[in-house]
Short mmCIF file of C-alpha atoms (C1' of nucleotides) in Angstrom, two decimals:
data_model
loop_
_atom_site.label_atom_id
_atom_site.label_comp_id
_atom_site.label_asym_id
_atom_site.label_seq_id
_atom_site.Cartn_x
_atom_site.Cartn_y
_atom_site.Cartn_z
CA UNK C 1 56.29 35.68 0.56
CA UNK C 2 57.08 33.22 3.37
CA UNK C 3 57.72 29.54 2.99
CA UNK C 4 54.84 27.15 3.51
CA UNK C 5 55.23 25.33 6.84
CA UNK C 6 53.63 22.33 8.39
CA UNK C 7 50.35 23.17 10.37
CA UNK C 8 50.95 24.00 13.91
CA UNK C 9 51.12 20.92 16.12
CA UNK C 10 51.27 18.56 13.18
CA UNK C 11 54.89 17.37 13.04
CA UNK C 12 56.96 15.70 10.50
CA UNK C 13 58.42 12.44 11.72
CA UNK C 14 61.89 12.68 10.04
CA UNK C 15 64.20 9.73 8.91
CA UNK C 16 66.09 10.19 12.18
CA UNK C 17 63.11 9.21 14.09
CA UNK C 18 61.33 6.61 11.96
CA UNK C 19 63.60 3.64 13.18
CA UNK C 20 62.36 4.34 16.70
CA UNK C 21 58.71 4.38 15.45
CA UNK C 22 59.19 1.27 13.44
CA UNK C 23 60.71 -0.45 16.48
CA UNK C 24 57.84 0.63 18.73
CA UNK C 25 55.31 -0.41 16.00
CA UNK C 26 56.92 -3.61 15.54
CA UNK C 27 56.84 -4.50 19.17
CA UNK C 28 53.18 -3.64 19.37
CA UNK C 29 52.31 -5.75 16.32
CA UNK C 30 54.06 -8.76 17.77
CA UNK C 31 52.35 -8.09 21.19
CA UNK C 32 48.88 -7.85 19.66
CA UNK C 33 49.34 -11.09 17.70
CA UNK C 34 50.59 -12.70 20.83
CA UNK C 35 47.28 -12.25 22.50
CA UNK C 36 45.16 -13.10 19.48
CA UNK C 37 44.08 -9.58 18.50
CA UNK C 38 43.37 -8.67 14.82
CA UNK C 39 44.25 -5.43 13.24
CA UNK C 40 41.47 -3.26 11.86
CA UNK C 41 42.04 -0.15 9.78
CA UNK C 42 39.50 2.61 9.95
CA UNK C 43 38.86 5.95 8.19
CA UNK C 44 40.49 9.22 9.57
CA UNK C 45 37.43 11.17 8.78
CA UNK C 46 33.89 10.26 10.20
CA UNK C 47 30.56 12.05 10.49
CA UNK C 48 30.59 14.56 13.22
CA UNK C 49 27.67 13.09 14.84
CA UNK C 50 29.59 9.86 15.67
CA UNK C 51 31.76 11.75 18.11
CA UNK C 52 28.97 13.80 19.54
CA UNK C 53 27.17 10.64 20.28
CA UNK C 54 30.20 8.44 21.13
CA UNK C 55 32.62 10.67 23.08
CA UNK C 56 30.01 12.82 24.76
CA UNK C 57 28.59 16.14 24.17
CA UNK C 58 29.93 17.60 27.32
CA UNK C 59 33.46 16.44 26.93
CA UNK C 60 36.36 18.77 26.22
CA UNK C 61 37.19 16.88 23.03
CA UNK C 62 33.76 17.60 21.60
CA UNK C 63 33.22 21.04 23.01
CA UNK C 64 36.36 22.62 21.79
CA UNK C 65 39.06 20.21 20.28
CA UNK C 66 37.54 18.73 17.18
CA UNK C 67 38.61 19.60 13.68
CA UNK C 68 35.10 19.81 12.21
CA UNK C 69 34.29 21.10 8.72
CA UNK C 70 31.60 20.79 6.03
CA UNK C 71 32.40 18.83 2.89
CA UNK C 72 31.30 19.80 -0.55
CA UNK C 73 27.95 18.06 0.11
CA UNK C 74 27.46 20.20 3.28
CA UNK C 75 27.78 17.25 5.50
CA UNK C 76 29.57 17.83 8.80
CA UNK C 77 32.78 15.78 9.06
CA UNK C 78 35.42 15.54 11.72
CA UNK C 79 39.00 14.37 11.78
CA UNK C 80 38.78 11.68 14.43
CA UNK C 81 39.86 12.75 17.83
CA UNK C 82 40.11 9.30 19.21
CA UNK C 83 39.64 5.86 17.91
CA UNK C 84 37.18 4.03 19.91
CA UNK C 85 33.95 5.54 18.40
CA UNK C 86 35.07 4.71 14.78
CA UNK C 87 35.96 1.17 15.84
CA UNK C 88 32.64 0.63 17.37
CA UNK C 89 30.88 2.25 14.31
CA UNK C 90 32.77 -0.19 12.11
CA UNK C 91 32.06 -3.22 14.14
CA UNK C 92 28.36 -2.38 14.28
CA UNK C 93 28.19 -1.63 10.61
CA UNK C 94 29.80 -4.90 9.60
CA UNK C 95 27.92 -7.06 11.98
CA UNK C 96 30.89 -8.07 13.76
CA UNK C 97 29.39 -8.17 17.39
CA UNK C 98 27.51 -11.33 17.37
CA UNK C 99 30.62 -12.91 18.65
CA UNK C 100 33.47 -11.55 20.81
CA UNK C 101 36.06 -9.52 19.02
CA UNK C 102 39.72 -8.61 19.92
CA UNK C 103 40.63 -5.74 17.66
CA UNK C 104 43.52 -3.22 17.60
CA UNK C 105 44.37 -0.27 15.33
CA UNK C 106 46.90 2.36 14.88
CA UNK C 107 46.97 5.76 13.24
CA UNK C 108 46.78 9.49 13.60
CA UNK C 109 44.23 11.39 15.64
CA UNK C 110 43.50 15.04 15.72
CA UNK C 111 42.71 17.45 18.44
CA UNK C 112 42.78 21.34 18.38
CA UNK C 113 44.86 22.03 21.60
CA UNK C 114 47.86 24.11 22.42
CA UNK C 115 50.86 22.02 21.59
CA UNK C 116 53.45 21.29 24.23
CA UNK C 117 55.80 18.34 25.23
CA UNK C 118 54.04 15.16 24.60
CA UNK C 119 51.03 16.82 23.04
CA UNK C 120 50.56 17.79 19.56
CA UNK C 121 47.36 18.34 17.28
CA UNK C 122 48.04 15.48 15.20
CA UNK C 123 49.24 12.53 17.23
CA UNK C 124 49.44 8.89 16.86
CA UNK C 125 47.63 6.34 18.93
CA UNK C 126 47.57 2.55 19.04
CA UNK C 127 44.10 1.45 20.32
CA UNK C 128 42.61 -1.86 21.46
CA UNK C 129 39.02 -2.81 21.79
CA UNK C 130 37.83 -6.11 23.24
CA UNK C 131 34.05 -6.59 22.47
CA UNK C 132 31.44 -8.99 23.87
CA UNK C 133 33.05 -10.11 27.22
CA UNK C 134 31.57 -8.33 30.33
CA UNK C 135 33.60 -10.10 32.97
CA UNK C 136 36.75 -8.77 34.53
CA UNK C 137 38.95 -11.39 33.09
CA UNK C 138 38.72 -9.44 29.96
CA UNK C 139 39.72 -6.14 31.85
CA UNK C 140 42.61 -8.07 33.25
CA UNK C 141 43.88 -9.37 29.92
CA UNK C 142 43.91 -5.92 28.47
CA UNK C 143 45.96 -4.61 31.31
CA UNK C 144 48.28 -7.49 31.31
CA UNK C 145 48.88 -7.06 27.61
CA UNK C 146 49.94 -3.33 28.19
CA UNK C 147 52.10 -4.45 31.13
CA UNK C 148 53.95 -6.81 28.88
CA UNK C 149 54.56 -4.07 26.40
CA UNK C 150 56.36 -2.06 29.07
CA UNK C 151 58.53 -4.99 29.69
CA UNK C 152 59.13 -5.63 25.93
CA UNK C 153 60.18 -2.11 25.51
CA UNK C 154 62.39 -1.89 28.63
CA UNK C 155 60.33 0.83 30.46
CA UNK C 156 58.49 -1.25 33.00
CA UNK C 157 60.26 0.48 35.89
CA UNK C 158 59.31 3.87 34.59
CA UNK C 159 55.47 3.58 34.32
CA UNK C 160 52.91 3.05 37.04
CA UNK C 161 49.41 1.66 36.84
CA UNK C 162 46.54 3.63 38.38
CA UNK C 163 43.30 1.83 38.67
CA UNK C 164 39.76 2.64 39.60
CA UNK C 165 36.20 1.73 39.08
CA UNK C 166 33.66 4.37 38.32
CA UNK C 167 30.64 1.89 38.55
CA UNK C 168 27.54 1.74 36.65
CA UNK C 169 25.77 4.67 35.14
CA UNK C 170 23.34 4.59 37.97
CA UNK C 171 25.93 4.42 40.86
CA UNK C 172 27.89 7.18 39.17
CA UNK C 173 24.74 9.26 38.95
CA UNK C 174 23.84 8.70 42.57
CA UNK C 175 27.52 9.75 43.40
CA UNK C 176 27.14 12.86 41.43
CA UNK C 177 24.25 14.05 43.16
CA UNK C 178 25.99 13.54 46.50
CA UNK C 179 29.24 15.12 45.26
CA UNK C 180 27.53 18.25 43.79
CA UNK C 181 25.55 18.77 46.88
CA UNK C 182 28.79 18.60 49.03
CA UNK C 183 30.74 20.93 46.62
CA UNK C 184 27.96 23.30 46.49
CA UNK C 185 28.19 23.83 50.25
CA UNK C 186 31.85 24.66 49.74
CA UNK C 187 31.50 26.63 46.50
CA UNK C 188 33.72 29.34 47.69
CA UNK C 189 36.55 27.24 48.47
CA UNK C 190 36.67 25.84 44.86
CA UNK C 191 39.03 27.01 42.27
CA UNK C 192 37.54 28.83 39.25
CA UNK C 193 37.69 25.82 36.85
CA UNK C 194 36.16 23.60 39.43
CA UNK C 195 33.30 26.01 39.97
CA UNK C 196 32.64 26.03 36.28
CA UNK C 197 32.63 22.20 36.16
CA UNK C 198 30.32 21.86 38.97
CA UNK C 199 27.51 22.24 36.48
CA UNK C 200 29.07 20.79 33.29
CA UNK C 201 30.98 17.85 34.42
CA UNK C 202 31.38 17.60 38.23
CA UNK C 203 33.20 14.21 38.22
CA UNK C 204 36.19 15.87 36.57
CA UNK C 205 36.65 18.00 39.61
CA UNK C 206 37.91 14.91 41.25
CA UNK C 207 41.31 15.18 39.41
CA UNK C 208 41.78 18.84 39.88
CA UNK C 209 45.35 19.65 40.43
CA UNK C 210 44.57 22.63 42.64
CA UNK C 211 45.70 21.63 46.16
CA UNK C 212 42.90 23.42 47.85
CA UNK C 213 40.38 21.85 45.95
CA UNK C 214 42.09 18.46 46.53
CA UNK C 215 42.07 19.26 50.44
CA UNK C 216 38.35 19.84 50.13
CA UNK C 217 37.83 16.55 48.38
CA UNK C 218 39.35 14.66 51.21
CA UNK C 219 36.19 15.21 53.08
CA UNK C 220 33.86 14.73 50.09
CA UNK C 221 31.90 11.55 49.47
CA UNK C 222 33.91 8.94 47.74
CA UNK C 223 32.86 7.32 44.43
CA UNK C 224 34.03 4.06 45.92
CA UNK C 225 31.19 4.15 48.43
CA UNK C 226 28.58 4.35 45.80
CA UNK C 227 29.60 1.47 43.65
CA UNK C 228 26.89 -0.96 42.93
CA UNK C 229 27.51 -4.54 44.05
CA UNK C 230 28.27 -5.87 40.49
CA UNK C 231 30.93 -3.32 39.89
CA UNK C 232 32.45 -3.78 43.29
CA UNK C 233 32.71 -7.53 42.76
CA UNK C 234 34.02 -7.24 39.44
CA UNK C 235 36.60 -4.74 40.33
CA UNK C 236 37.76 -6.89 43.21
CA UNK C 237 38.03 -9.95 40.79
CA UNK C 238 40.05 -7.68 38.38
CA UNK C 239 42.39 -6.74 41.24
CA UNK C 240 42.63 -10.39 42.21
CA UNK C 241 43.74 -11.39 38.64
CA UNK C 242 46.22 -8.58 38.53
CA UNK C 243 47.68 -9.66 41.87
CA UNK C 244 47.94 -13.24 40.75
CA UNK C 245 49.78 -12.28 37.58
CA UNK C 246 52.07 -9.96 39.48
CA UNK C 247 51.03 -6.62 38.06
CA UNK C 248 51.43 -3.78 40.58
CA UNK C 249 48.90 -1.03 40.62
CA UNK C 250 47.83 1.75 42.79
CA UNK C 251 44.12 2.38 43.48
CA UNK C 252 43.26 5.88 42.67
CA UNK C 253 39.62 6.59 43.77
CA UNK C 254 39.76 10.03 42.05
CA UNK C 255 40.83 8.59 38.56
CA UNK C 256 37.96 9.48 36.30
CA UNK C 257 38.38 9.95 32.54
CA UNK C 258 37.48 12.55 30.20
CA UNK C 259 35.33 10.57 27.79
CA UNK C 260 31.68 9.97 28.62
CA UNK C 261 31.59 6.33 27.43
CA UNK C 262 33.59 4.74 30.29
CA UNK C 263 32.01 2.86 33.14
CA UNK C 264 33.42 0.40 35.62
CA UNK C 265 37.05 -0.15 35.19
CA UNK C 266 39.26 2.89 34.33
CA UNK C 267 42.97 2.81 34.29
CA UNK C 268 46.04 4.95 33.23
CA UNK C 269 49.61 4.18 32.93
CA UNK C 270 51.51 7.32 33.89
CA UNK C 271 55.18 8.22 33.97
CA UNK C 272 56.98 11.06 35.71
CA UNK C 273 59.55 11.23 32.92
CA UNK C 274 57.68 13.20 30.37
CA UNK C 275 56.73 16.43 31.94
CA UNK C 276 53.24 17.48 32.33
CA UNK C 277 51.78 14.96 29.78
CA UNK C 278 52.61 11.77 31.73
CA UNK C 279 49.79 9.59 30.62
CA UNK C 280 51.18 6.99 28.21
CA UNK C 281 48.29 4.79 28.00
CA UNK C 282 44.71 5.12 29.30
CA UNK C 283 41.67 2.91 28.96
CA UNK C 284 38.82 1.36 30.58
CA UNK C 285 35.33 -0.45 30.12
CA UNK C 286 32.62 0.91 28.01
CA UNK C 287 29.54 -1.28 28.27
CA UNK C 288 26.97 0.98 27.15
CA UNK C 289 28.77 2.54 23.96
CA UNK C 290 27.87 -0.01 21.31
CA UNK C 291 24.17 0.42 22.26
CA UNK C 292 24.42 4.15 22.24
CA UNK C 293 25.89 4.07 18.77
CA UNK C 294 22.93 2.04 17.52
CA UNK C 295 24.06 -1.49 18.06
CA UNK C 296 22.79 -4.21 20.22
CA UNK C 297 24.01 -4.14 23.91
CA UNK C 298 27.57 -5.42 23.64
CA UNK C 299 30.14 -4.84 26.44
CA UNK C 300 33.60 -3.44 25.64
CA UNK C 301 36.95 -2.71 27.22
CA UNK C 302 39.90 -1.14 25.60
CA UNK C 303 42.61 1.46 25.73
CA UNK C 304 44.52 3.99 23.66
CA UNK C 305 48.29 4.84 23.92
CA UNK C 306 50.11 7.70 22.46
CA UNK C 307 53.08 6.61 20.27
CA UNK C 308 54.75 10.09 20.44
CA UNK C 309 54.75 9.60 24.27
CA UNK C 310 56.03 6.14 24.16
CA UNK C 311 58.86 7.06 21.78
CA UNK C 312 59.77 10.00 23.99
CA UNK C 313 59.70 7.77 26.99
CA UNK C 314 62.03 5.34 25.32
CA UNK C 315 64.41 8.15 24.34
CA UNK C 316 64.22 9.39 27.85
CA UNK C 317 65.06 5.81 29.25
CA UNK C 318 67.68 5.29 26.48
CA UNK C 319 66.26 1.92 25.79
CA UNK C 320 65.97 2.34 22.01
CA UNK C 321 68.06 0.19 19.87
CA UNK C 322 71.25 1.69 18.32
CA UNK C 323 70.84 3.30 15.12
CA UNK C 324 72.06 1.32 12.20
CA UNK C 325 73.51 2.52 8.94
CA UNK C 326 71.63 2.91 5.72
CA UNK C 327 73.67 0.61 3.68
CA UNK C 328 75.72 -2.63 3.69
CA UNK C 329 77.38 -2.07 0.25
CA UNK C 330 78.11 1.12 -1.47
CA UNK C 331 78.86 0.94 -5.23
CA UNK C 332 81.11 3.54 -6.95
CA UNK C 333 82.15 3.81 -10.53
CA UNK C 334 84.04 6.00 -12.85
CA UNK C 335 83.20 6.40 -16.52
CA UNK C 336 80.10 5.46 -18.49
CA UNK C 337 81.19 1.93 -19.27
CA UNK C 338 82.09 1.13 -15.78
CA UNK C 339 78.96 2.55 -14.50
CA UNK C 340 76.83 0.46 -16.88
CA UNK C 341 78.58 -2.59 -15.72
CA UNK C 342 78.16 -1.49 -12.07
CA UNK C 343 74.44 -0.87 -12.31
CA UNK C 344 73.92 -4.20 -13.98
CA UNK C 345 76.01 -5.95 -11.45
CA UNK C 346 74.23 -4.37 -8.68
CA UNK C 347 70.83 -5.61 -9.90
CA UNK C 348 72.17 -9.14 -10.08
CA UNK C 349 73.52 -8.86 -6.52
CA UNK C 350 69.99 -7.68 -5.35
CA UNK C 351 68.59 -10.84 -7.00
CA UNK C 352 70.96 -13.03 -5.12
CA UNK C 353 70.94 -11.09 -1.77
CA UNK C 354 67.43 -9.68 -1.46
CA UNK C 355 68.06 -8.53 2.10
CA UNK C 356 71.44 -6.68 1.44
CA UNK C 357 71.15 -3.05 1.24
CA UNK C 358 73.13 -1.91 -1.85
CA UNK C 359 73.43 1.78 -2.57
CA UNK C 360 74.48 2.82 -5.90
CA UNK C 361 76.55 6.10 -6.12
CA UNK C 362 74.65 8.44 -8.53
CA UNK C 363 75.66 11.87 -9.71
CA UNK C 364 79.28 11.29 -10.61
CA UNK C 365 82.09 12.91 -8.92
CA UNK C 366 85.71 12.23 -8.36
CA UNK C 367 86.77 8.79 -6.79
CA UNK C 368 87.62 10.61 -3.66
CA UNK C 369 84.30 12.28 -3.32
CA UNK C 370 82.60 8.97 -4.25
CA UNK C 371 84.69 7.27 -1.51
CA UNK C 372 83.66 9.76 0.94
CA UNK C 373 79.92 9.03 0.32
CA UNK C 374 80.73 5.38 0.73
CA UNK C 375 82.23 6.00 4.22
CA UNK C 376 79.47 8.31 5.26
CA UNK C 377 76.77 5.85 4.15
CA UNK C 378 77.95 3.55 6.97
CA UNK C 379 78.40 0.67 4.37
CA UNK C 380 80.66 -2.09 5.30
CA UNK C 381 81.99 -2.67 1.86
CA UNK C 382 82.68 -0.61 -1.15
CA UNK C 383 82.43 -1.96 -4.72
CA UNK C 384 84.65 -0.02 -7.05
CA UNK C 385 84.24 -0.07 -10.79
CA UNK C 386 86.76 2.06 -12.65
CA UNK C 387 88.56 1.74 -16.08
CA UNK C 388 91.18 -0.70 -14.78
CA UNK C 389 88.47 -2.95 -13.55
CA UNK C 390 86.61 -2.91 -16.94
CA UNK C 391 89.89 -3.49 -18.69
CA UNK C 392 90.62 -6.40 -16.47
CA UNK C 393 87.03 -7.91 -16.19
CA UNK C 394 87.25 -7.47 -12.32
CA UNK C 395 85.71 -5.38 -9.55
CA UNK C 396 87.53 -4.01 -6.51
CA UNK C 397 86.05 -4.82 -3.31
CA UNK C 398 87.13 -2.72 -0.20
CA UNK C 399 86.47 -3.20 3.44
CA UNK C 400 85.47 0.15 4.98
CA UNK C 401 85.21 -0.83 8.62
CA UNK C 402 88.16 -1.62 11.09
CA UNK C 403 86.66 -4.99 11.95
CA UNK C 404 86.84 -6.24 8.31
CA UNK C 405 90.25 -4.66 7.48
CA UNK C 406 92.59 -7.26 8.24
CA UNK C 407 90.53 -10.09 6.84
CA UNK C 408 89.09 -8.50 3.81
CA UNK C 409 91.31 -5.44 3.01
CA UNK C 410 91.00 -4.42 -0.72
CA UNK C 411 90.80 -7.19 -3.18
CA UNK C 412 90.34 -7.47 -6.87
CA UNK C 413 87.61 -9.96 -7.78
CA UNK C 414 86.90 -11.36 -11.10
CA UNK C 415 83.38 -10.43 -11.95
CA UNK C 416 82.07 -13.95 -12.26
CA UNK C 417 83.07 -14.69 -8.71
CA UNK C 418 81.61 -11.50 -7.14
CA UNK C 419 78.66 -13.23 -5.89
CA UNK C 420 80.40 -16.12 -4.27
CA UNK C 421 83.00 -13.98 -2.95
CA UNK C 422 80.33 -11.59 -1.26
CA UNK C 423 78.45 -14.68 -0.07
CA UNK C 424 81.57 -15.92 1.73
CA UNK C 425 82.43 -12.54 3.25
CA UNK C 426 78.86 -11.99 4.51
CA UNK C 427 78.55 -15.53 6.01
CA UNK C 428 80.50 -14.33 9.08
"C1'" G I 1 41.82 30.07 25.39
"C1'" U I 2 45.71 32.20 29.24
"C1'" G I 3 50.81 32.79 30.91
"C1'" G I 4 56.38 32.47 30.97
"C1'" C I 5 60.77 32.10 27.94
"C1'" C I 6 62.67 32.35 23.06
"C1'" G I 7 63.20 33.38 17.46
"C1'" U I 8 71.05 35.36 14.05
"C1'" A I 9 73.75 30.17 8.22
"C1'" G I 10 70.99 23.35 7.20
"C1'" C I 11 72.01 22.14 12.85
"C1'" U I 12 74.06 23.98 17.71
"C1'" C I 13 75.29 28.79 19.39
"C1'" A I 14 78.29 33.44 19.80
"C1'" U I 15 78.83 38.80 18.95
"C1'" C I 16 76.64 43.80 21.24
"C1'" A I 17 76.88 51.36 25.18
"C1'" G I 18 72.76 50.45 19.38
"C1'" G I 19 78.13 51.60 14.33
"C1'" U I 20 75.76 47.56 8.80
"C1'" A I 21 77.41 39.28 11.34
"C1'" G I 22 81.13 35.06 13.30
"C1'" A I 23 82.40 29.94 15.23
"C1'" G I 24 81.72 24.61 15.48
"C1'" C I 25 79.34 20.66 13.02
"C1'" A I 26 77.38 19.47 8.19
"C1'" C I 27 77.97 20.43 2.79
"C1'" C I 28 81.46 21.30 -1.74
"C1'" G I 29 86.53 21.60 -3.49
"C1'" G I 30 91.97 21.20 -2.88
"C1'" A I 31 96.65 19.16 -0.44
"C1'" U I 32 96.51 12.91 -2.36
"C1'" U I 33 96.50 11.50 -11.84
"C1'" G I 34 91.62 6.10 -9.42
"C1'" U I 35 90.30 5.21 -3.25
"C1'" G I 36 86.87 7.27 2.62
"C1'" G I 37 87.78 7.89 8.00
"C1'" C I 38 92.75 11.80 10.73
"C1'" U I 39 95.16 16.51 9.67
"C1'" C I 40 95.73 21.09 6.85
"C1'" C I 41 93.96 24.97 3.43
"C1'" G I 42 90.04 27.02 0.77
"C1'" G I 43 84.66 27.79 -0.82
"C1'" A I 44 79.65 28.23 -0.77
"C1'" G I 45 75.67 29.45 2.54
"C1'" G I 46 72.25 34.88 6.35
"C1'" U I 47 67.05 40.90 3.37
"C1'" G I 48 69.57 38.52 11.80
"C1'" G I 49 61.11 35.32 11.83
"C1'" C I 50 57.95 39.40 9.63
"C1'" G I 51 55.90 44.54 9.81
"C1'" G I 52 56.17 49.13 12.04
"C1'" G I 53 58.52 52.86 15.56
"C1'" U I 54 62.91 55.39 18.18
"C1'" U I 55 67.76 56.88 16.06
"C1'" C I 56 72.56 60.12 11.94
"C1'" G I 57 72.59 54.53 12.31
"C1'" A I 58 68.95 48.63 15.06
"C1'" G I 59 70.13 41.59 14.84
"C1'" A I 60 70.58 44.46 19.37
"C1'" C I 61 65.75 49.32 22.23
"C1'" C I 62 60.05 49.91 21.87
"C1'" C I 63 55.25 48.10 19.75
"C1'" G I 64 52.62 44.79 16.81
"C1'" U I 65 52.32 40.15 14.41
"C1'" C I 66 53.60 35.18 13.21
"C1'" G I 67 56.28 30.93 14.75
"C1'" G I 68 58.78 27.65 18.53
"C1'" C I 69 59.37 25.58 23.37
"C1'" C I 70 57.41 24.88 28.30
"C1'" A I 71 53.37 25.42 31.68
"C1'" C I 72 47.91 26.06 32.95
"C1'" C I 73 43.99 23.42 30.98
"C1'" C I 74 43.05 18.63 28.94
"C1'" C I 75 44.45 14.00 27.75
"C1'" A I 76 47.46 9.78 24.44
#
RNA sequence: GUGGCCGUAGCUCAUCAGGUAGAGCACCGGAUUGUGGCUCCGGAGGUGGCGGGUUCGAGACCCGUCGGCCACCCCA
């Protein structure tokens, strides 16, 4: 019988890595607060119908990537493959959309795909949704916020912003007709996938990686030429705001996105340092989504970013803070009486120094092995309780790190003075 | 779903015309009756992913299967 393993593509995040995650999450939390966004926490499971209607029936996500199952009541449920649909659902359900809302959330998402670098079946996103403002100043804010994050994390030079407008539903539909007509005339020159998409999702042919197809697209109608006036004006205004704020971007008229709800502004932050899965953050405007999910027409703009990819990028760029030890003080003892005193004293120390990380040695062992643990723990100080100390009413305090050796060394401290001695030591 | 590469100790990897497995790190103990880091000595730890086949004999060869990585695809 073989051991039970984690589900394919659903990875444990081990203690080695959690500090990196906490660092990234902390930066994001601070960033969101700095722009006036509030956190919202959403269920991981929703009715399947939400994603069918929200993400779009013809998308890859809905077609073949969802974890869908029947619950005991035979309702069809789905592990959320993305966050926007659930967030919109919640905002509608709780009547939050009478006024503009700035919201963010974080958590696991699920897509049944073949795992590879930067892609797993359970992955984590931070998402942001700004509801109720249709003008491009809101698009700009959202993008500026992401740009600030890259600066905060020290990866600003390693990501590039790609920007496009895919216009209104009407202009997109006009363009689609023209594009399909053009591509049909050159059907034989298309790669196999693109031939298939010609019917199902022709806009996605635009970002085909096939060189022949790309060459063909050079002569194809351009989405830009089909933009309605409002979309064009708003896009220009967005670009002007980004220019004024000093955010660099490249216009990518072939950038479309895989979720049906997008319109007008779409953007991606990409990096060339993560292999094939180079999109760290993607988003755009979705003015029709709220209505499509049963709310009043309320515009929205947002993004999602992948935390795994972000952590990978920070590792790649070596911009993560250095790992710190687990302990500040390691407490060893020998004999029952000494241990009783040590445990009680540690509790008092935790009262006095709530931020101090005090690790108690449990499980016995020789002084030597206990000291070895003390060293391995990375603690700065060891507190040593043995028979001699019990007899003398003292505790031995020993510096474990070179920096403290000369100043602190090993000293015998009367129990009553332990707290003040520690306070003095830790003061500098 | 497709393809390429890979599966030997907790980790990183050796070994090999096919003759029944080794190192470093980590772990435990000792050298040092109550004191870590360095050094030395010792110990524990592997049904060589799993199943089948070829062979006198397979971790090594073949087939299957599962898993991992990377890529296609898609996106975060």
